[in-house]
Amino acid sequence: MAIGQNKVVTMNFTLKDEQGKIIQTTNNNSPFQFLSGNQQILPKLEEEIDHMIIGSKKNVKIPAKEAYGEYSEQAVQQVSKNNFPKDIELEVGMEFIANSTKGEQMPFVVKEIKNEEVTIDYNHPLAGENLEFDIELVDVRDATVEELQHGHVHGPGGHHH
Ligand code: ZN
């Protein structure tokens, strides 16, 4: 039986890149929770979890194009230092959010600073990475009316107000 929509799904997971390097894990932490059918996790991952049984484990491999996309050279751009607030000491690795002309928020990271020229990267930090998840499905329950109204999970491991 599929988990379906609007359930609170509790799981443990370890996310690794292709080289087996751990990117994120719930080990030694509270399990992760999400509201199913609400685009809170990668669609491909949710599809795989949908058919899991509580207490079971699964290894899920997700290629970059179905995860955070391929790495795009076009998303790497050069801009002048003048575009940044004067009171900020720019450093490589700093993250900012630009607003597109359409009003979308576009996060980027500073990759390189050369004199007055700054190289910025709009790629998601995990773009181009083939990902591997080790999943353990811990629990599935119905979401409360309040959780559905808010669009997120409440209580332990979830949102606190
Ligand atoms: Zn809430």
mmCIF file of C-alpha atoms and ligand atoms in Angstrom:
data_model
loop_
_atom_site.group_PDB
_atom_site.id
_atom_site.type_symbol
_atom_site.label_atom_id
_atom_site.label_comp_id
_atom_site.label_asym_id
_atom_site.label_seq_id
_atom_site.Cartn_x
_atom_site.Cartn_y
_atom_site.Cartn_z
ATOM 1 C CA MET A 1 0.000 0.000 0.000
ATOM 2 C CA ALA A 2 1.299 3.410 -0.901
ATOM 3 C CA ILE A 3 1.774 6.107 1.716
ATOM 4 C CA GLY A 4 -0.023 8.674 -0.428
ATOM 5 C CA GLN A 5 -0.662 12.344 0.241
ATOM 6 C CA ASN A 6 -0.759 14.443 3.397
ATOM 7 C CA LYS A 7 0.893 11.988 5.771
ATOM 8 C CA VAL A 8 3.600 12.814 8.252
ATOM 9 C CA VAL A 9 6.477 10.570 7.257
ATOM 10 C CA THR A 10 9.295 9.969 9.735
ATOM 11 C CA MET A 11 12.525 8.504 8.455
ATOM 12 C CA ASN A 12 16.193 8.106 9.099
ATOM 13 C CA PHE A 13 18.488 8.719 6.205
ATOM 14 C CA THR A 14 22.077 9.077 5.155
ATOM 15 C CA LEU A 15 22.797 11.006 1.980
ATOM 16 C CA LYS A 16 26.051 10.283 0.176
ATOM 17 C CA ASP A 17 27.632 11.472 -3.032
ATOM 18 C CA GLU A 18 28.965 9.114 -5.699
ATOM 19 C CA GLN A 19 32.294 8.798 -3.912
ATOM 20 C CA GLY A 20 30.508 7.641 -0.777
ATOM 21 C CA LYS A 21 31.150 10.880 1.100
ATOM 22 C CA ILE A 22 28.389 11.610 3.610
ATOM 23 C CA ILE A 23 26.616 14.876 2.808
ATOM 24 C CA GLN A 24 23.885 14.682 5.412
ATOM 25 C CA THR A 25 22.709 12.129 7.939
ATOM 26 C CA THR A 26 20.151 11.739 10.720
ATOM 27 C CA ASN A 27 22.501 9.354 12.585
ATOM 28 C CA ASN A 28 22.890 10.619 16.161
ATOM 29 C CA ASN A 29 20.132 13.139 15.397
ATOM 30 C CA SER A 30 16.347 13.144 15.474
ATOM 31 C CA PRO A 31 14.783 11.421 12.508
ATOM 32 C CA PHE A 32 13.672 13.573 9.603
ATOM 33 C CA GLN A 33 9.986 14.310 9.034
ATOM 34 C CA PHE A 34 8.106 15.628 6.053
ATOM 35 C CA LEU A 35 4.559 16.092 4.851
ATOM 36 C CA SER A 36 3.987 13.751 1.916
ATOM 37 C CA GLY A 37 2.675 15.077 -1.390
ATOM 38 C CA ASN A 38 3.819 18.628 -0.645
ATOM 39 C CA GLN A 39 7.070 18.878 -2.624
ATOM 40 C CA GLN A 40 9.136 18.918 0.544
ATOM 41 C CA ILE A 41 11.699 16.381 -0.632
ATOM 42 C CA LEU A 42 13.036 15.368 -4.056
ATOM 43 C CA PRO A 43 10.111 13.996 -6.120
ATOM 44 C CA LYS A 44 12.132 10.944 -7.130
ATOM 45 C CA LEU A 45 12.959 10.178 -3.503
ATOM 46 C CA GLU A 46 9.344 10.568 -2.439
ATOM 47 C CA GLU A 47 8.285 8.196 -5.206
ATOM 48 C CA GLU A 48 10.640 5.539 -3.800
ATOM 49 C CA ILE A 49 9.578 6.073 -0.178
ATOM 50 C CA ASP A 50 5.906 5.913 -1.140
ATOM 51 C CA HIS A 51 6.107 2.133 -1.498
ATOM 52 C CA MET A 52 8.141 1.394 1.617
ATOM 53 C CA ILE A 53 6.804 -0.459 4.638
ATOM 54 C CA ILE A 54 7.306 0.968 8.146
ATOM 55 C CA GLY A 55 10.501 -0.433 9.628
ATOM 56 C CA SER A 56 12.019 -1.291 6.265
ATOM 57 C CA LYS A 57 15.231 0.017 4.761
ATOM 58 C CA LYS A 58 16.050 0.921 1.215
ATOM 59 C CA ASN A 59 18.982 2.169 -0.805
ATOM 60 C CA VAL A 60 17.949 4.735 -3.392
ATOM 61 C CA LYS A 61 20.239 6.082 -6.097
ATOM 62 C CA ILE A 62 19.175 9.299 -7.790
ATOM 63 C CA PRO A 63 21.093 10.615 -10.807
ATOM 64 C CA ALA A 64 21.928 14.334 -10.802
ATOM 65 C CA LYS A 65 19.341 15.215 -13.421
ATOM 66 C CA GLU A 66 16.570 13.810 -11.196
ATOM 67 C CA ALA A 67 18.077 15.327 -8.065
ATOM 68 C CA TYR A 68 19.366 18.920 -8.126
ATOM 69 C CA GLY A 69 20.072 19.088 -11.843
ATOM 70 C CA GLU A 70 23.197 18.917 -13.942
ATOM 71 C CA TYR A 71 25.922 21.440 -13.266
ATOM 72 C CA SER A 72 25.428 24.366 -15.633
ATOM 73 C CA GLU A 73 28.369 26.486 -16.816
ATOM 74 C CA GLN A 74 25.850 29.191 -17.748
ATOM 75 C CA ALA A 75 24.947 29.493 -14.092
ATOM 76 C CA VAL A 76 28.489 30.668 -13.361
ATOM 77 C CA GLN A 77 28.790 34.385 -14.009
ATOM 78 C CA GLN A 78 31.162 37.315 -13.561
ATOM 79 C CA VAL A 79 29.850 40.447 -11.928
ATOM 80 C CA SER A 80 31.431 43.631 -10.673
ATOM 81 C CA LYS A 81 32.121 44.099 -6.981
ATOM 82 C CA ASN A 82 29.935 47.226 -7.195
ATOM 83 C CA ASN A 83 26.871 44.979 -7.260
ATOM 84 C CA PHE A 84 27.442 44.023 -3.631
ATOM 85 C CA PRO A 85 26.674 46.151 -0.592
ATOM 86 C CA LYS A 86 29.718 48.289 0.279
ATOM 87 C CA ASP A 87 29.641 47.364 3.956
ATOM 88 C CA ILE A 88 30.219 43.658 3.253
ATOM 89 C CA GLU A 89 33.709 42.174 3.293
ATOM 90 C CA LEU A 90 33.318 39.773 0.355
ATOM 91 C CA GLU A 91 34.737 36.304 0.804
ATOM 92 C CA VAL A 92 34.753 33.143 -1.286
ATOM 93 C CA GLY A 93 31.997 30.818 -0.114
ATOM 94 C CA MET A 94 29.605 33.569 0.956
ATOM 95 C CA GLU A 95 25.996 32.984 0.025
ATOM 96 C CA PHE A 96 23.600 35.614 -1.237
ATOM 97 C CA ILE A 97 20.127 35.733 -2.719
ATOM 98 C CA ALA A 98 19.518 37.702 -5.897
ATOM 99 C CA ASN A 99 16.104 38.677 -7.171
ATOM 100 C CA SER A 100 15.525 37.901 -10.830
ATOM 101 C CA THR A 101 13.676 40.366 -13.053
ATOM 102 C CA LYS A 102 10.652 38.083 -12.587
ATOM 103 C CA GLY A 103 10.953 38.476 -8.835
ATOM 104 C CA GLU A 104 12.207 34.942 -8.214
ATOM 105 C CA GLN A 105 14.737 34.427 -5.439
ATOM 106 C CA MET A 106 17.956 33.029 -6.807
ATOM 107 C CA PRO A 107 20.541 31.888 -4.258
ATOM 108 C CA PHE A 108 24.158 31.968 -5.322
ATOM 109 C CA VAL A 109 27.589 31.503 -3.838
ATOM 110 C CA VAL A 110 30.765 33.539 -4.345
ATOM 111 C CA LYS A 111 33.316 31.315 -6.098
ATOM 112 C CA GLU A 112 36.203 33.648 -6.807
ATOM 113 C CA ILE A 113 37.203 37.262 -6.243
ATOM 114 C CA LYS A 114 39.743 38.884 -8.543
ATOM 115 C CA ASN A 115 40.277 42.589 -8.085
ATOM 116 C CA GLU A 116 36.936 44.158 -8.978
ATOM 117 C CA GLU A 117 35.537 41.036 -10.593
ATOM 118 C CA VAL A 118 33.514 38.498 -8.650
ATOM 119 C CA THR A 119 32.655 35.028 -9.974
ATOM 120 C CA ILE A 120 29.313 33.842 -8.708
ATOM 121 C CA ASP A 121 27.603 30.458 -9.073
ATOM 122 C CA TYR A 122 23.836 29.973 -9.186
ATOM 123 C CA ASN A 123 24.107 26.175 -9.307
ATOM 124 C CA HIS A 124 22.590 24.301 -6.386
ATOM 125 C CA PRO A 125 25.433 23.087 -4.121
ATOM 126 C CA LEU A 126 24.486 19.520 -5.090
ATOM 127 C CA ALA A 127 24.079 20.196 -8.818
ATOM 128 C CA GLY A 128 25.872 17.590 -10.917
ATOM 129 C CA GLU A 129 26.002 15.106 -8.034
ATOM 130 C CA ASN A 130 24.622 11.612 -8.384
ATOM 131 C CA LEU A 131 23.117 11.001 -4.980
ATOM 132 C CA GLU A 132 22.635 7.908 -2.883
ATOM 133 C CA PHE A 133 20.229 7.702 0.029
ATOM 134 C CA ASP A 134 20.074 4.996 2.695
ATOM 135 C CA ILE A 135 16.543 5.250 4.009
ATOM 136 C CA GLU A 136 14.832 3.685 7.002
ATOM 137 C CA LEU A 137 11.117 4.341 7.195
ATOM 138 C CA VAL A 138 10.336 4.874 10.891
ATOM 139 C CA ASP A 139 6.709 5.967 10.976
ATOM 140 C CA VAL A 140 3.774 7.206 8.947
ATOM 141 C CA ARG A 141 0.780 8.964 10.443
ATOM 142 C CA ASP A 142 -2.064 11.164 9.257
ATOM 143 C CA ALA A 143 -1.271 14.869 9.310
ATOM 144 C CA THR A 144 -3.402 16.977 11.648
ATOM 145 C CA VAL A 145 -5.733 19.634 10.244
ATOM 146 C CA GLU A 146 -3.411 22.295 11.614
ATOM 147 C CA GLU A 147 -0.354 20.742 9.947
ATOM 148 C CA LEU A 148 -2.188 20.642 6.629
ATOM 149 C CA GLN A 149 -3.200 24.289 6.980
ATOM 150 C CA HIS A 150 0.386 25.287 7.756
ATOM 151 C CA GLY A 151 1.892 22.981 5.146
ATOM 152 C CA HIS A 152 4.502 21.565 7.523
ATOM 153 C CA VAL A 153 4.972 19.018 10.299
ATOM 154 C CA HIS A 154 4.595 20.031 13.947
ATOM 155 C CA GLY A 155 6.077 18.518 17.101
ATOM 156 C CA PRO A 156 9.342 16.621 17.631
ATOM 157 C CA GLY A 157 11.504 16.758 14.535
ATOM 158 C CA GLY A 158 9.110 19.220 12.928
ATOM 159 C CA HIS A 159 8.158 22.870 13.157
ATOM 160 C CA HIS A 160 7.890 24.661 16.509
ATOM 161 C CA HIS A 161 5.944 27.864 16.901
HETATM 162 ZN ZN ZN B 1 2.850 25.382 11.730
#
